[in-house]
Short mmCIF file of C-alpha atoms and ligand atoms in Angstrom, two decimals:
data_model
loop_
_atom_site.label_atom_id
_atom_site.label_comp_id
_atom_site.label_asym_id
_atom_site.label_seq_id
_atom_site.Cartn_x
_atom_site.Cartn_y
_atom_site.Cartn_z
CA UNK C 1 -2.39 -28.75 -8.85
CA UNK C 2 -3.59 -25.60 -7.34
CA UNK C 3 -0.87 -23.50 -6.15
CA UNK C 4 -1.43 -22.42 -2.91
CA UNK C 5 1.53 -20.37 -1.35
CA UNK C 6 1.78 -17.89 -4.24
CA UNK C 7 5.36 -17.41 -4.15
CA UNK C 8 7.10 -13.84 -3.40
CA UNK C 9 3.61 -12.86 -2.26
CA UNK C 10 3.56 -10.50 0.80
CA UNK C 11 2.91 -12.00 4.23
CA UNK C 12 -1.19 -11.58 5.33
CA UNK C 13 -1.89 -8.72 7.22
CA UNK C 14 -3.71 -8.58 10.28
CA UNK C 15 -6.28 -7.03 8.52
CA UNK C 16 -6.36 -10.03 5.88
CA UNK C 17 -6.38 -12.17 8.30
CA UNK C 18 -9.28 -10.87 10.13
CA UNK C 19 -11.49 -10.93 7.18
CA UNK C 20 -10.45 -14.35 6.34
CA UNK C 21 -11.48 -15.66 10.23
CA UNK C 22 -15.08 -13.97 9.67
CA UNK C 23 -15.54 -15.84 6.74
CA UNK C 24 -14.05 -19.38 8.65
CA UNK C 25 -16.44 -18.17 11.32
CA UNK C 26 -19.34 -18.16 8.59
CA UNK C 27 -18.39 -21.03 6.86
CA UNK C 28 -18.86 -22.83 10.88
CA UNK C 29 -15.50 -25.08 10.25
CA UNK C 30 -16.44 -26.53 6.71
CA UNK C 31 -14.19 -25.43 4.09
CA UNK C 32 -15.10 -25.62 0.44
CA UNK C 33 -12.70 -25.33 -2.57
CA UNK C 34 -11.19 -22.20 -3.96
CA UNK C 35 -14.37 -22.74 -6.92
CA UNK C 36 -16.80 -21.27 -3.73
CA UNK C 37 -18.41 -18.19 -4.42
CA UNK C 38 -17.81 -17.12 -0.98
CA UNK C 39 -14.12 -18.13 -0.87
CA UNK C 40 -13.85 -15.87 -4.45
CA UNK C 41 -15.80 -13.01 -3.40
CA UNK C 42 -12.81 -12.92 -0.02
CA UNK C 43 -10.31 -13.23 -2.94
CA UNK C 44 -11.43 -10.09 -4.60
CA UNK C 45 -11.53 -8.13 -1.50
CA UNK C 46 -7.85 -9.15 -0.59
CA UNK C 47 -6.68 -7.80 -4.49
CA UNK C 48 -8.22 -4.47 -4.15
CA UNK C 49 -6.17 -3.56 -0.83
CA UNK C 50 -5.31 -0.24 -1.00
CA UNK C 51 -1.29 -1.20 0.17
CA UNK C 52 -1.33 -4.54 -2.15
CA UNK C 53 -1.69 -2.50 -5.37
CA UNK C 54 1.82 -3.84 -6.60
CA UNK C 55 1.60 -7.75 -5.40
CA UNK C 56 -1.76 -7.34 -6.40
CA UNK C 57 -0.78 -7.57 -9.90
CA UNK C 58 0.50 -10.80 -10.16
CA UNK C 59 -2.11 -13.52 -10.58
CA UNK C 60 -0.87 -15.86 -7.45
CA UNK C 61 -1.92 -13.35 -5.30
CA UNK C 62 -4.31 -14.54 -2.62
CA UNK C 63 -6.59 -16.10 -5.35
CA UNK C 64 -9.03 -18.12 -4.59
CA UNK C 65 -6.65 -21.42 -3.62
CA UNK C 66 -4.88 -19.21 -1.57
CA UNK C 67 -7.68 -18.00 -0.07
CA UNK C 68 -9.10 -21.73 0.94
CA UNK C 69 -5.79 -22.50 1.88
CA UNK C 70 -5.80 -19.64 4.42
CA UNK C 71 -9.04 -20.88 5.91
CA UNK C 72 -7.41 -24.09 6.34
CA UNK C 73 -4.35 -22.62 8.08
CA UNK C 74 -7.20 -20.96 10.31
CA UNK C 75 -8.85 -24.13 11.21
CA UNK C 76 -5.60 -25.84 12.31
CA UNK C 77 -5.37 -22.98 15.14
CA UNK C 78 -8.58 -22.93 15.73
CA UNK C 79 -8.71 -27.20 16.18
CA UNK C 80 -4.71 -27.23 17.17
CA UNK C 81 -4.13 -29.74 14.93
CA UNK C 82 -1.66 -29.64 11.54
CA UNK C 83 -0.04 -26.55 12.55
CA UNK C 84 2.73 -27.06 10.24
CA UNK C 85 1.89 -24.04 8.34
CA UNK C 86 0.12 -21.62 10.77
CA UNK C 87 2.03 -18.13 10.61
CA UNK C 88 2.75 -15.88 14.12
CA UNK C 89 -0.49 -13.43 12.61
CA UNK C 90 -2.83 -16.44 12.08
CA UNK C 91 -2.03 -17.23 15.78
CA UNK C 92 -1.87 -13.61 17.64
CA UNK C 93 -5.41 -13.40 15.40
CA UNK C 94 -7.03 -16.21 16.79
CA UNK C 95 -5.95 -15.28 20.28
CA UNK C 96 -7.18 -12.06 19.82
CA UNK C 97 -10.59 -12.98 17.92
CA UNK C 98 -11.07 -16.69 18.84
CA UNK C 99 -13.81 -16.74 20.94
CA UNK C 100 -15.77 -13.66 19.36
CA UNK C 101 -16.82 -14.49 16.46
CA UNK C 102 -18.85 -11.06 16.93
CA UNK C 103 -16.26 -9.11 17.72
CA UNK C 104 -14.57 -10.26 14.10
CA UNK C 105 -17.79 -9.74 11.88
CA UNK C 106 -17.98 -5.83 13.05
CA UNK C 107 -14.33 -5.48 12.25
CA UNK C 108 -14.45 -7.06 9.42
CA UNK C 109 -17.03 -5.04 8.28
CA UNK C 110 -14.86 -1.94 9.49
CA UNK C 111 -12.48 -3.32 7.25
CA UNK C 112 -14.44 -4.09 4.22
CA UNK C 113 -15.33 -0.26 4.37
CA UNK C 114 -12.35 0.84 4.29
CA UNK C 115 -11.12 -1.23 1.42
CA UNK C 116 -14.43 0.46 -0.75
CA UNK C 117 -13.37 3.59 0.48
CA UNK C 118 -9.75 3.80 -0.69
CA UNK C 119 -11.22 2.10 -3.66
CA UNK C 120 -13.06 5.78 -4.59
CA UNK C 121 -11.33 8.08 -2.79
CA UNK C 122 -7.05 6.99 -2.85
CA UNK C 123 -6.90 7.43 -6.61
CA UNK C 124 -5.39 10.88 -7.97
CA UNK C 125 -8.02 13.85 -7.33
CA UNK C 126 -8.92 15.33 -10.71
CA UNK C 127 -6.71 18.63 -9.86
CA UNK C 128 -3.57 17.22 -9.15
CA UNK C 129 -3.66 14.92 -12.41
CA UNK C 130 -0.67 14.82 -14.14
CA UNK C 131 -1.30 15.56 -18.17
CA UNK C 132 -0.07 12.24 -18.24
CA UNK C 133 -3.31 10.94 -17.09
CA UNK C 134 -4.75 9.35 -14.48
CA UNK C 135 -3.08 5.99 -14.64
CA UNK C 136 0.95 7.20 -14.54
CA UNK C 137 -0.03 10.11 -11.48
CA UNK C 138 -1.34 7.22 -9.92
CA UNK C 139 1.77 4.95 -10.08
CA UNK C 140 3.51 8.09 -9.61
CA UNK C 141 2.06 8.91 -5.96
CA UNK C 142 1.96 5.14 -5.33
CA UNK C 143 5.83 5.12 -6.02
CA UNK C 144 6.31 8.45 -3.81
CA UNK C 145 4.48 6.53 -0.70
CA UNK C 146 6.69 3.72 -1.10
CA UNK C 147 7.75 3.35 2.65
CA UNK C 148 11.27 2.05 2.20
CA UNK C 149 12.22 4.94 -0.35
CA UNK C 150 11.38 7.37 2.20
CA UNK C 151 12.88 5.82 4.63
CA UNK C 152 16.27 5.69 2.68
CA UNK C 153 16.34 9.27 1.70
CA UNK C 154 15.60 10.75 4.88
CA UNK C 155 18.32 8.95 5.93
CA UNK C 156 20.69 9.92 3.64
CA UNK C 157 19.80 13.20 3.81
CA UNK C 158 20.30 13.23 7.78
CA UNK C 159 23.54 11.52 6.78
CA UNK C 160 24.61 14.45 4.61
CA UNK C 161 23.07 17.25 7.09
CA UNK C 162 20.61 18.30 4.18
CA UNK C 163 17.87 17.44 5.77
CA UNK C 164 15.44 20.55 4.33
CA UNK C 165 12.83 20.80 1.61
CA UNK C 166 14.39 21.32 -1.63
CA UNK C 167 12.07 24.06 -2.79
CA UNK C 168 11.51 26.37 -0.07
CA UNK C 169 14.68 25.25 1.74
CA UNK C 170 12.69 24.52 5.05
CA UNK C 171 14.55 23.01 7.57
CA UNK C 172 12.54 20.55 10.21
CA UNK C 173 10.32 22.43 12.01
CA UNK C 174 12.08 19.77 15.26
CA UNK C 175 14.47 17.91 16.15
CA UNK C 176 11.88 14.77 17.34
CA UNK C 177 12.81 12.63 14.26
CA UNK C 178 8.88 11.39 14.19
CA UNK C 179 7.51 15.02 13.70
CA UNK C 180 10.31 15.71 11.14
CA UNK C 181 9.19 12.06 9.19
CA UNK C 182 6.03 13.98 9.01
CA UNK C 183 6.91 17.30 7.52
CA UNK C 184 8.75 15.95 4.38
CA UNK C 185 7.55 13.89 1.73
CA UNK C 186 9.35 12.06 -1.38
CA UNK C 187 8.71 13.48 -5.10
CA UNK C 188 9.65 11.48 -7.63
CA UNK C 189 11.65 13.85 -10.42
CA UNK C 190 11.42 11.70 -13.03
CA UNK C 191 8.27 12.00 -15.06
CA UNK C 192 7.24 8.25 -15.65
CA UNK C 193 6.40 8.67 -18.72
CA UNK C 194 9.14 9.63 -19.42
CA UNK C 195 11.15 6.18 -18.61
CA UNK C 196 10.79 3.61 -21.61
CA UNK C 197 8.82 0.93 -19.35
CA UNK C 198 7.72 3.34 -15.85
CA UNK C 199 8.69 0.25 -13.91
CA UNK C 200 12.11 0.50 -13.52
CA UNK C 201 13.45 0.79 -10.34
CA UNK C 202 13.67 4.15 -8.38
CA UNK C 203 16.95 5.25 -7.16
CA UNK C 204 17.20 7.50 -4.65
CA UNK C 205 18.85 10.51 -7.35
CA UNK C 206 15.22 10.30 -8.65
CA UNK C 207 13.92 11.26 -5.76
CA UNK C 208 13.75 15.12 -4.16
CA UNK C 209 12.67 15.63 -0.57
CA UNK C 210 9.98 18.32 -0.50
CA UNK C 211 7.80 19.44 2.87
CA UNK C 212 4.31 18.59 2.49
CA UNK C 213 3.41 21.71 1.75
CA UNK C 214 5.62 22.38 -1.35
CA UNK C 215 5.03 18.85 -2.67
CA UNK C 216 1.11 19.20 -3.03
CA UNK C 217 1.90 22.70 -4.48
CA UNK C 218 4.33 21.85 -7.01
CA UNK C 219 1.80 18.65 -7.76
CA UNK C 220 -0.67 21.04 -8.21
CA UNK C 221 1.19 23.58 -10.49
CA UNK C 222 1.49 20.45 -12.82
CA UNK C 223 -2.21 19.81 -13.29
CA UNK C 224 -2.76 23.36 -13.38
CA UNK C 225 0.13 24.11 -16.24
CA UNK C 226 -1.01 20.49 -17.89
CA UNK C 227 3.18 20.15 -18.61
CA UNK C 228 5.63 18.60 -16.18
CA UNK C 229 7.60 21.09 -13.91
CA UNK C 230 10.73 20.49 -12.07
CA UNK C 231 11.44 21.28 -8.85
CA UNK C 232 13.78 24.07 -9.55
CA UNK C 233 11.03 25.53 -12.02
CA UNK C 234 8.54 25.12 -9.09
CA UNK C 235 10.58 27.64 -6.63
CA UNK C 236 9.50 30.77 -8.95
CA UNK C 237 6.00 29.06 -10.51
CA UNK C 238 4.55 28.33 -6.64
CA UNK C 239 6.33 31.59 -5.20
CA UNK C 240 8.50 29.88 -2.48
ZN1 ZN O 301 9.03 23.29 1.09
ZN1 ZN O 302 5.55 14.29 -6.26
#
Protein backbone atom coordinates (compact mmCIF):
# COMPACT_ATOMS: atom_id res chain seq x y z
CA UNK A 1 0.00 0.00 0.00
CA UNK A 2 0.71 3.61 -0.34
CA UNK A 3 2.70 4.90 2.42
CA UNK A 4 1.31 7.79 3.74
CA UNK A 5 3.16 9.18 6.91
CA UNK A 6 6.62 9.21 5.28
CA UNK A 7 8.54 8.37 8.23
CA UNK A 8 11.32 10.83 9.83
CA UNK A 9 9.72 13.43 7.56
CA UNK A 10 9.53 16.96 9.10
CA UNK A 11 6.25 18.10 10.63
CA UNK A 12 4.01 20.47 7.89
CA UNK A 13 4.54 23.92 8.20
CA UNK A 14 2.03 26.45 8.44
CA UNK A 15 2.91 27.44 5.23
CA UNK A 16 2.37 23.72 3.86
CA UNK A 17 -0.49 23.57 5.37
CA UNK A 18 -1.99 26.60 3.96
CA UNK A 19 -1.35 25.59 0.47
CA UNK A 20 -2.71 22.23 1.09
CA UNK A 21 -6.30 23.91 2.56
CA UNK A 22 -6.49 26.07 -0.82
CA UNK A 23 -6.29 23.14 -2.74
CA UNK A 24 -9.09 21.15 -0.18
CA UNK A 25 -10.91 24.43 -0.69
CA UNK A 26 -10.67 23.84 -4.62
CA UNK A 27 -11.17 20.40 -4.65
CA UNK A 28 -14.92 21.59 -2.60
CA UNK A 29 -14.54 18.41 -0.06
CA UNK A 30 -13.91 15.60 -2.75
CA UNK A 31 -10.62 14.09 -2.48
CA UNK A 32 -9.07 12.13 -5.30
CA UNK A 33 -6.04 9.75 -5.07
CA UNK A 34 -2.43 10.71 -4.85
CA UNK A 35 -2.56 9.68 -9.12
CA UNK A 36 -4.52 13.47 -9.38
CA UNK A 37 -2.78 15.89 -11.31
CA UNK A 38 -3.75 18.47 -8.92
CA UNK A 39 -2.80 16.51 -5.77
CA UNK A 40 0.91 15.99 -7.76
CA UNK A 41 1.34 19.38 -8.95
CA UNK A 42 0.84 20.38 -4.58
CA UNK A 43 3.46 17.58 -4.18
CA UNK A 44 6.02 19.30 -6.27
CA UNK A 45 5.52 22.58 -4.71
CA UNK A 46 5.99 21.09 -1.11
CA UNK A 47 9.69 19.40 -2.48
CA UNK A 48 11.04 22.57 -3.78
CA UNK A 49 10.69 24.47 -0.27
CA UNK A 50 13.42 26.51 0.11
CA UNK A 51 13.95 25.10 4.12
CA UNK A 52 13.01 21.31 3.00
CA UNK A 53 16.08 21.04 0.72
CA UNK A 54 17.50 18.13 2.99
CA UNK A 55 14.06 16.03 3.76
CA UNK A 56 13.37 16.92 0.41
CA UNK A 57 15.68 14.36 -0.77
CA UNK A 58 14.22 11.40 0.36
CA UNK A 59 11.42 10.06 -1.82
CA UNK A 60 8.61 9.75 1.14
CA UNK A 61 8.59 13.20 1.33
CA UNK A 62 5.15 14.73 1.00
CA UNK A 63 4.61 12.78 -2.32
CA UNK A 64 1.68 12.58 -3.74
CA UNK A 65 -0.01 9.91 -1.01
CA UNK A 66 1.13 12.12 1.46
CA UNK A 67 -0.21 14.85 -0.06
CA UNK A 68 -3.96 13.20 -0.38
CA UNK A 69 -3.51 12.04 2.92
CA UNK A 70 -3.04 15.62 4.16
CA UNK A 71 -6.22 16.71 2.45
CA UNK A 72 -7.90 14.05 4.25
CA UNK A 73 -6.49 15.08 7.65
CA UNK A 74 -7.96 18.59 6.48
CA UNK A 75 -11.39 17.37 5.86
CA UNK A 76 -11.68 15.63 9.27
CA UNK A 77 -11.26 19.30 10.87
CA UNK A 78 -13.05 20.79 8.59
CA UNK A 79 -16.25 17.97 9.03
CA UNK A 80 -15.00 17.15 12.87
CA UNK A 81 -15.14 13.79 12.24
CA UNK A 82 -11.99 11.02 12.31
CA UNK A 83 -9.74 13.32 14.00
CA UNK A 84 -7.48 10.64 14.98
CA UNK A 85 -4.73 12.03 13.00
CA UNK A 86 -5.31 15.84 12.77
CA UNK A 87 -1.98 17.65 13.99
CA UNK A 88 -2.14 21.10 16.43
CA UNK A 89 -1.11 23.13 12.74
CA UNK A 90 -3.91 21.42 10.74
CA UNK A 91 -6.21 22.74 13.57
CA UNK A 92 -4.76 26.42 14.51
CA UNK A 93 -4.95 26.49 10.32
CA UNK A 94 -8.40 25.80 9.99
CA UNK A 95 -9.28 28.16 12.80
CA UNK A 96 -7.40 30.67 11.31
CA UNK A 97 -8.50 30.07 7.50
CA UNK A 98 -11.76 28.05 7.89
CA UNK A 99 -14.26 30.20 6.85
CA UNK A 100 -12.18 32.21 4.13
CA UNK A 101 -11.55 30.27 1.68
CA UNK A 102 -10.43 33.76 0.04
CA UNK A 103 -8.38 34.75 2.47
CA UNK A 104 -6.30 31.21 1.87
CA UNK A 105 -6.15 31.40 -2.07
CA UNK A 106 -4.26 35.02 -1.83
CA UNK A 107 -1.89 33.55 0.67
CA UNK A 108 -1.39 30.77 -0.93
CA UNK A 109 -0.55 32.48 -3.83
CA UNK A 110 1.85 34.71 -1.59
CA UNK A 111 3.30 31.56 -0.83
CA UNK A 112 3.62 29.90 -4.10
CA UNK A 113 5.72 33.10 -5.02
CA UNK A 114 7.88 32.83 -2.70
CA UNK A 115 8.69 29.21 -3.19
CA UNK A 116 9.56 30.33 -7.26
CA UNK A 117 11.45 32.97 -5.90
CA UNK A 118 13.93 31.19 -3.64
CA UNK A 119 13.82 28.72 -6.41
CA UNK A 120 15.99 31.50 -8.71
CA UNK A 121 17.32 33.65 -6.42
CA UNK A 122 18.58 31.33 -2.88
CA UNK A 123 21.11 29.40 -4.94
CA UNK A 124 24.91 30.62 -4.73
CA UNK A 125 25.35 34.08 -6.72
CA UNK A 126 27.88 33.49 -9.49
CA UNK A 127 30.64 35.64 -7.43
CA UNK A 128 30.72 33.94 -4.36
CA UNK A 129 31.01 30.38 -6.13
CA UNK A 130 33.30 28.26 -4.67
CA UNK A 131 35.83 26.66 -7.54
CA UNK A 132 34.20 23.75 -6.34
CA UNK A 133 31.16 24.60 -8.25
CA UNK A 134 27.93 25.46 -7.82
CA UNK A 135 26.51 22.33 -6.31
CA UNK A 136 29.13 21.88 -3.05
CA UNK A 137 28.88 26.14 -2.29
CA UNK A 138 25.43 25.38 -2.28
CA UNK A 139 25.42 22.55 0.34
CA UNK A 140 28.07 24.53 1.81
CA UNK A 141 25.86 27.77 2.65
CA UNK A 142 22.90 25.41 3.19
CA UNK A 143 25.06 23.65 5.96
CA UNK A 144 26.27 27.22 7.38
CA UNK A 145 22.34 28.26 7.80
CA UNK A 146 21.68 25.21 9.57
CA UNK A 147 19.77 26.75 12.61
CA UNK A 148 20.76 24.32 15.32
CA UNK A 149 24.62 24.61 14.45
CA UNK A 150 24.41 28.19 15.04
CA UNK A 151 22.66 27.94 17.77
CA UNK A 152 25.25 25.54 19.44
CA UNK A 153 28.27 27.56 18.68
CA UNK A 154 27.10 30.77 19.79
CA UNK A 155 26.53 29.12 22.74
CA UNK A 156 29.59 27.66 23.30
CA UNK A 157 31.30 30.48 22.44
CA UNK A 158 29.27 32.66 25.11
CA UNK A 159 30.18 29.69 27.31
CA UNK A 160 33.90 30.20 26.74
CA UNK A 161 33.67 34.24 26.70
CA UNK A 162 34.92 34.16 22.96
CA UNK A 163 32.16 35.41 21.68
CA UNK A 164 33.97 37.69 18.66
CA UNK A 165 34.51 37.18 14.95
CA UNK A 166 37.44 35.13 14.33
CA UNK A 167 38.89 37.26 11.59
CA UNK A 168 38.62 40.74 12.52
CA UNK A 169 38.29 39.88 16.22
CA UNK A 170 34.98 41.97 16.54
CA UNK A 171 33.36 41.69 19.60
CA UNK A 172 29.26 42.13 19.64
CA UNK A 173 28.47 45.33 18.73
CA UNK A 174 25.61 44.68 22.21
CA UNK A 175 24.94 43.00 24.80
CA UNK A 176 20.94 42.29 23.59
CA UNK A 177 21.70 38.60 22.74
CA UNK A 178 19.09 39.01 19.57
CA UNK A 179 21.19 41.86 17.92
CA UNK A 180 24.42 39.90 18.69
CA UNK A 181 22.55 36.47 16.92
CA UNK A 182 22.50 38.86 14.10
CA UNK A 183 26.01 40.12 13.73
CA UNK A 184 27.75 36.66 13.54
CA UNK A 185 27.33 34.01 11.19
CA UNK A 186 28.71 30.23 11.01
CA UNK A 187 31.52 29.32 8.26
CA UNK A 188 32.05 26.04 7.72
CA UNK A 189 36.18 25.46 7.59
CA UNK A 190 36.12 22.43 6.07
CA UNK A 191 36.04 22.55 2.31
CA UNK A 192 33.37 19.81 1.39
CA UNK A 193 35.04 18.62 -1.08
CA UNK A 194 37.35 17.96 0.70
CA UNK A 195 35.47 15.21 3.04
CA UNK A 196 35.29 11.70 1.22
CA UNK A 197 31.28 11.74 1.08
CA UNK A 198 30.39 15.93 2.01
CA UNK A 199 27.63 14.47 4.14
CA UNK A 200 29.15 13.70 7.13
CA UNK A 201 28.12 15.31 10.03
CA UNK A 202 29.37 18.84 11.09
CA UNK A 203 30.92 19.22 14.39
CA UNK A 204 31.12 22.26 15.87
CA UNK A 205 35.47 22.31 15.47
CA UNK A 206 34.40 22.65 11.77
CA UNK A 207 32.78 25.50 12.30
CA UNK A 208 34.40 29.33 12.80
CA UNK A 209 32.18 32.17 13.93
CA UNK A 210 32.73 35.11 11.58
CA UNK A 211 30.54 38.67 11.65
CA UNK A 212 28.58 39.03 8.64
CA UNK A 213 30.70 41.19 7.27
CA UNK A 214 33.96 39.11 7.25
CA UNK A 215 32.06 35.95 6.26
CA UNK A 216 30.69 37.35 2.82
CA UNK A 217 34.26 38.79 2.40
CA UNK A 218 36.26 35.85 3.00
CA UNK A 219 33.36 33.95 0.72
CA UNK A 220 34.10 36.29 -1.72
CA UNK A 221 37.99 36.17 -1.68
CA UNK A 222 37.35 32.41 -2.54
CA UNK A 223 35.48 32.95 -5.80
CA UNK A 224 37.68 35.69 -6.55
CA UNK A 225 41.16 33.56 -5.86
CA UNK A 226 39.14 30.34 -7.49
CA UNK A 227 41.25 28.21 -4.45
CA UNK A 228 39.93 27.65 -0.95
CA UNK A 229 41.22 30.12 1.78
CA UNK A 230 41.20 29.68 5.43
CA UNK A 231 40.21 31.89 7.80
CA UNK A 232 43.57 32.72 9.12
CA UNK A 233 44.72 33.30 5.35
CA UNK A 234 41.60 35.58 5.02
CA UNK A 235 42.83 38.16 7.92
CA UNK A 236 45.79 39.46 5.49
CA UNK A 237 43.92 38.51 1.86
CA UNK A 238 40.53 40.75 2.93
CA UNK A 239 42.73 43.36 4.99
CA UNK A 240 41.00 42.95 8.44
ZN1 LIG B 1 34.74 40.02 11.38
ZN1 LIG C 1 31.27 30.33 4.96
Amino acid sequence: MARTHGHGNPNWTRDETILALDLYFDLNGKIPSGSDERIKALSEVLRRFPYHAEASRKESFRNSDGVAFKLQNLRQVATGKGLGNVSETDRAVWLEFGASPDATKSLANLIRAGVAASQASEPVREDVEFVEGRVITELHTRREREPKLREQLLSSRHARNKLFCEMCGAPPPSANSALREAHFEVHHIVPLSSTSTGTRTTRLSDLALLCANCHRLLHRAIAVEKRWITVAEGKSVCGV
